[in-house]
Tab-separated table of C-alpha atoms in Angstrom:
chain	number	residue	atom	x	y	z
A	13	UNK	CA	-0.468	0.015	0.107
A	14	UNK	CA	1.006	3.937	-1.032
A	15	UNK	CA	2.837	5.212	2.135
A	16	UNK	CA	1.058	7.635	4.272
A	17	UNK	CA	3.349	10.830	3.563
A	18	UNK	CA	2.795	10.128	-0.422
A	19	UNK	CA	-1.179	11.200	0.688
A	20	UNK	CA	0.261	13.529	2.524
A	21	UNK	CA	1.988	15.515	0.091
A	22	UNK	CA	0.140	16.579	-2.347
A	23	UNK	CA	-3.965	15.895	-0.312
A	24	UNK	CA	-2.547	17.276	3.552
A	25	UNK	CA	-6.484	16.713	4.340
A	26	UNK	CA	-7.512	12.839	4.010
A	27	UNK	CA	-8.473	10.428	5.664
A	28	UNK	CA	-8.336	6.846	5.043
A	29	UNK	CA	-10.763	4.052	6.746
A	30	UNK	CA	-8.975	0.920	6.217
A	31	UNK	CA	-10.340	-1.840	7.300
A	32	UNK	CA	-9.738	-5.951	7.112
A	33	UNK	CA	-12.303	-8.750	7.990
A	34	UNK	CA	-9.020	-10.443	7.463
A	35	UNK	CA	-5.434	-10.594	8.566
A	36	UNK	CA	-5.080	-9.768	3.924
A	37	UNK	CA	-6.817	-7.807	2.258
A	38	UNK	CA	-9.442	-7.946	-0.850
A	39	UNK	CA	-9.552	-4.191	-0.776
A	40	UNK	CA	-6.690	-1.924	-1.184
A	41	UNK	CA	-5.807	1.447	-2.439
A	42	UNK	CA	-3.233	2.441	-5.011
A	43	UNK	CA	-2.064	6.357	-5.582
A	44	UNK	CA	0.042	7.364	-7.690
A	45	UNK	CA	1.731	10.841	-8.406
A	46	UNK	CA	3.202	12.553	-11.649
A	47	UNK	CA	3.760	16.790	-12.466
A	48	UNK	CA	0.972	18.140	-9.928
A	49	UNK	CA	-1.532	15.424	-11.053
A	50	UNK	CA	-3.112	12.499	-8.872
A	51	UNK	CA	-3.949	9.136	-9.955
A	52	UNK	CA	-6.232	7.614	-6.746
A	53	UNK	CA	-8.267	4.561	-6.576
A	54	UNK	CA	-9.758	2.467	-4.168
A	55	UNK	CA	-10.130	-0.661	-5.568
A	56	UNK	CA	-12.737	-4.248	-3.936
A	57	UNK	CA	-11.424	-6.645	-5.538
A	58	UNK	CA	-13.645	-10.561	-5.039
A	59	UNK	CA	-13.506	-12.391	-2.084
A	60	UNK	CA	-11.623	-11.249	1.380
A	61	UNK	CA	-8.789	-12.617	3.201
A	62	UNK	CA	-5.817	-15.019	1.252
A	63	UNK	CA	-8.019	-15.181	-2.351
A	64	UNK	CA	-8.936	-11.230	-2.014
A	65	UNK	CA	-4.994	-10.344	-1.440
A	66	UNK	CA	-3.681	-12.114	-3.700
A	67	UNK	CA	-5.983	-10.540	-6.686
A	68	UNK	CA	-5.047	-7.246	-3.979
A	69	UNK	CA	-1.522	-8.690	-5.454
A	70	UNK	CA	-2.404	-8.057	-8.949
A	71	UNK	CA	-4.123	-5.203	-9.420
A	72	UNK	CA	-1.179	-3.081	-7.598
A	73	UNK	CA	1.217	-4.479	-10.378
A	74	UNK	CA	-0.944	-3.911	-13.259
A	75	UNK	CA	-2.153	-0.389	-11.874
A	76	UNK	CA	1.988	0.223	-12.373
A	77	UNK	CA	2.427	-1.245	-15.555
A	78	UNK	CA	-1.084	0.327	-16.559
A	79	UNK	CA	-0.647	3.689	-15.504
A	80	UNK	CA	3.400	4.467	-15.342
A	81	UNK	CA	3.189	3.221	-19.554
A	82	UNK	CA	0.913	5.447	-19.746
A	83	UNK	CA	2.652	8.225	-18.292
A	84	UNK	CA	6.324	7.535	-20.264
A	85	UNK	CA	4.369	7.405	-23.665
A	86	UNK	CA	1.668	10.243	-23.228
A	87	UNK	CA	2.093	13.676	-20.734
A	88	UNK	CA	0.700	12.081	-17.943
A	89	UNK	CA	-1.544	16.003	-18.047
A	90	UNK	CA	-3.214	13.568	-21.117
A	91	UNK	CA	-5.041	10.234	-18.966
A	92	UNK	CA	-8.237	9.493	-19.344
A	93	UNK	CA	-9.686	7.358	-15.569
A	94	UNK	CA	-12.350	5.690	-17.991
A	95	UNK	CA	-8.588	4.513	-19.780
A	96	UNK	CA	-7.082	3.644	-17.228
A	97	UNK	CA	-9.679	1.060	-16.223
A	98	UNK	CA	-10.854	-0.343	-20.086
A	99	UNK	CA	-6.714	-1.709	-20.046
A	100	UNK	CA	-7.139	-2.297	-16.820
A	101	UNK	CA	-10.485	-5.299	-17.048
A	102	UNK	CA	-7.945	-6.444	-20.212
A	103	UNK	CA	-5.514	-7.301	-18.017
A	104	UNK	CA	-7.231	-9.290	-15.376
A	105	UNK	CA	-9.134	-10.398	-18.545
A	106	UNK	CA	-6.654	-11.794	-19.488
A	107	UNK	CA	-4.780	-13.012	-16.908
A	108	UNK	CA	-7.313	-15.054	-15.517
A	109	UNK	CA	-8.109	-17.040	-18.562
A	110	UNK	CA	-11.247	-15.218	-18.516
A	111	UNK	CA	-14.001	-16.348	-21.922
A	112	UNK	CA	-17.332	-15.640	-20.219
A	113	UNK	CA	-18.463	-19.205	-20.008
A	114	UNK	CA	-20.723	-20.314	-17.182
A	115	UNK	CA	-18.518	-22.200	-15.057
A	116	UNK	CA	-15.446	-20.619	-14.474
A	117	UNK	CA	-15.425	-18.492	-11.466
A	118	UNK	CA	-16.294	-14.468	-11.568
A	119	UNK	CA	-13.611	-13.024	-9.947
A	120	UNK	CA	-12.379	-9.132	-10.448
A	121	UNK	CA	-12.581	-5.864	-8.758
A	122	UNK	CA	-14.598	-3.460	-8.729
A	123	UNK	CA	-12.963	0.394	-8.714
A	124	UNK	CA	-13.108	4.523	-7.912
A	125	UNK	CA	-10.420	5.913	-10.033
A	126	UNK	CA	-10.230	8.998	-9.710
A	127	UNK	CA	-7.015	11.622	-12.000
A	128	UNK	CA	-6.639	15.184	-10.207
A	129	UNK	CA	-5.564	18.121	-11.847
A	130	UNK	CA	-4.596	20.434	-8.950
A	131	UNK	CA	-3.453	22.771	-12.510
A	132	UNK	CA	-6.423	23.248	-13.603
A	133	UNK	CA	-8.668	21.903	-11.035
A	134	UNK	CA	-10.182	19.574	-12.457
A	135	UNK	CA	-10.983	15.757	-11.693
A	136	UNK	CA	-11.457	12.627	-14.079
A	137	UNK	CA	-13.867	10.309	-12.279
A	138	UNK	CA	-14.106	6.523	-13.707
A	139	UNK	CA	-15.981	4.062	-11.501
A	140	UNK	CA	-16.198	-0.429	-11.631
A	141	UNK	CA	-19.545	-0.176	-9.533
A	142	UNK	CA	-17.917	1.660	-6.902
A	143	UNK	CA	-18.934	6.225	-7.492
A	144	UNK	CA	-16.974	9.550	-5.862
A	145	UNK	CA	-19.431	11.302	-3.657
A	146	UNK	CA	-18.487	14.649	-3.344
A	147	UNK	CA	-20.194	17.319	-0.574
A	148	UNK	CA	-20.005	20.910	-2.022
A	149	UNK	CA	-21.773	23.178	-0.250
A	150	UNK	CA	-23.549	21.229	2.634
A	151	UNK	CA	-25.330	19.376	-0.313
A	152	UNK	CA	-24.486	15.343	-1.049
A	153	UNK	CA	-23.687	14.630	-5.444
A	154	UNK	CA	-22.980	11.211	-6.840
A	155	UNK	CA	-21.285	10.169	-9.986
A	156	UNK	CA	-22.397	7.237	-10.735
A	157	UNK	CA	-20.548	4.044	-11.797
A	158	UNK	CA	-21.091	2.119	-14.508
A	159	UNK	CA	-22.836	-1.213	-13.246
A	160	UNK	CA	-20.114	-3.637	-14.528
A	161	UNK	CA	-17.442	-4.734	-12.983
A	162	UNK	CA	-13.184	-5.552	-13.854
A	163	UNK	CA	-13.866	-8.546	-15.295
A	164	UNK	CA	-15.677	-10.885	-17.606
A	165	UNK	CA	-18.935	-9.091	-17.913
A	166	UNK	CA	-22.106	-10.074	-20.045
A	167	UNK	CA	-22.674	-7.175	-21.450
A	168	UNK	CA	-18.814	-7.030	-23.107
A	169	UNK	CA	-16.377	-5.100	-23.530
A	170	UNK	CA	-18.711	-0.855	-22.833
A	171	UNK	CA	-15.627	1.280	-21.855
A	172	UNK	CA	-16.195	3.430	-18.516
A	173	UNK	CA	-17.965	6.090	-18.813
A	174	UNK	CA	-15.276	9.791	-17.908
A	175	UNK	CA	-15.985	11.674	-15.800
A	176	UNK	CA	-14.469	15.591	-15.610
A	177	UNK	CA	-15.543	17.573	-12.987
A	178	UNK	CA	-14.868	20.948	-11.689
A	179	UNK	CA	-13.561	21.071	-8.260
A	180	UNK	CA	-13.424	24.004	-5.909
A	181	UNK	CA	-12.055	24.687	-2.912
A	182	UNK	CA	-13.850	22.774	0.598
A	183	UNK	CA	-15.078	20.066	-1.428
A	184	UNK	CA	-15.051	16.974	0.676
A	185	UNK	CA	-14.074	13.699	-1.528
A	186	UNK	CA	-15.666	10.100	-1.225
A	187	UNK	CA	-14.708	7.157	-2.448
A	188	UNK	CA	-15.197	3.206	-0.749
A	189	UNK	CA	-15.673	0.020	-1.159
A	190	UNK	CA	-19.712	-1.399	-0.151
A	191	UNK	CA	-18.063	-3.115	3.062
A	192	UNK	CA	-18.935	-0.292	5.210
A	193	UNK	CA	-21.883	0.421	3.999
A	194	UNK	CA	-22.544	-3.656	3.647
A	195	UNK	CA	-21.978	-3.911	7.435
A	196	UNK	CA	-24.926	-6.032	9.185
A	197	UNK	CA	-25.824	-4.508	12.361
A	198	UNK	CA	-28.492	-1.844	13.773
A	199	UNK	CA	-31.264	-2.990	16.405
A	200	UNK	CA	-32.791	-5.633	13.375
A	201	UNK	CA	-29.904	-6.585	12.699
A	202	UNK	CA	-29.386	-5.491	8.597
A	203	UNK	CA	-27.093	-3.731	6.123
A	204	UNK	CA	-25.634	0.192	7.429
A	205	UNK	CA	-27.205	0.553	4.171
A	206	UNK	CA	-25.799	2.912	1.185
A	207	UNK	CA	-27.662	5.860	1.958
A	208	UNK	CA	-27.392	5.579	6.205
A	209	UNK	CA	-23.653	6.527	4.972
A	210	UNK	CA	-24.393	9.097	2.982
A	211	UNK	CA	-25.934	11.027	4.755
A	212	UNK	CA	-23.397	10.407	7.343
A	213	UNK	CA	-20.853	11.907	4.790
A	214	UNK	CA	-22.952	15.018	4.022
A	215	UNK	CA	-23.365	15.614	8.264
A	216	UNK	CA	-19.828	15.122	9.055
A	217	UNK	CA	-17.995	16.557	5.885
A	218	UNK	CA	-16.668	20.675	7.444
A	219	UNK	CA	-15.075	18.405	10.362
A	220	UNK	CA	-11.516	17.752	10.113
A	221	UNK	CA	-10.779	15.039	7.968
A	222	UNK	CA	-8.864	13.509	11.286
A	223	UNK	CA	-12.691	13.733	13.214
A	224	UNK	CA	-14.290	12.849	10.436
A	225	UNK	CA	-12.747	8.868	10.167
A	226	UNK	CA	-12.772	8.989	14.317
A	227	UNK	CA	-16.338	9.253	13.190
A	228	UNK	CA	-17.282	6.573	10.404
A	229	UNK	CA	-15.329	4.322	13.158
A	230	UNK	CA	-16.999	4.585	15.872
A	231	UNK	CA	-20.344	4.583	13.966
A	232	UNK	CA	-19.999	1.716	11.897
A	233	UNK	CA	-18.505	-0.163	15.740
A	234	UNK	CA	-21.150	1.084	17.126
A	235	UNK	CA	-24.020	-0.709	14.338
A	236	UNK	CA	-22.226	-3.949	13.820
A	237	UNK	CA	-22.250	-4.025	17.780
A	238	UNK	CA	-21.407	-8.184	17.894
A	239	UNK	CA	-21.974	-9.377	14.745
A	240	UNK	CA	-18.740	-10.171	13.154
A	241	UNK	CA	-16.951	-7.561	10.358
A	242	UNK	CA	-18.895	-9.460	7.102
A	243	UNK	CA	-16.557	-7.838	4.637
A	244	UNK	CA	-13.911	-5.403	3.969
A	245	UNK	CA	-13.531	-2.085	4.149
A	246	UNK	CA	-12.167	0.577	2.762
A	247	UNK	CA	-13.614	4.862	3.219
A	248	UNK	CA	-10.879	7.892	1.596
A	249	UNK	CA	-12.316	10.644	2.594
A	250	UNK	CA	-9.875	14.155	1.305
A	251	UNK	CA	-10.356	17.959	1.615
A	252	UNK	CA	-9.725	20.130	-1.654
A	253	UNK	CA	-8.083	23.466	-0.870
């Protein structure tokens, strides 16, 4: 995983809530920074524990190869978030020998990926089932992901959508896996749910990011109660300044 100081350099006010269900995780975060441009991703691999961790290692290796090769062959600021996901999908399908046969494993990844240009205050977002949330002036804005994973898909290799979004000082941005929202608990043993998760982000977005992380951790721990953690959890939040 990226060292803490690497992200602090580009995003001084941020948090990473990363709670593996087991010792190792199928959720991971990835970043690289070149020429005042940051590429940041939250990735949820199929499974958890050791199988998920093997997929995570593949994902990290593929992202390093894809983005570094793009940065050499093109200018870093010409990177497209959607093209990174398109190539990542090709790598996963090829490496896992996926053909679409009914009896084969449907391993893959869900991803929220951002390319942030600090010179132009522009953000590109592309998502494979995992959205981007922005809280601006107290209002939540959701940029929806494409409803297909990084891996073989019944709809074929449809290109991922590239969202180009202007961002402003004071915006609070969040990407995550589904582990937080899918955790069972509460008085009726129900899922926390995405709606409650988004409302929580809006309610706490003005607080320092370190404090937001504490609130998120305390909230899900209280919600979980005596139940086991269902899945790996990953939430990344940062304030754009």
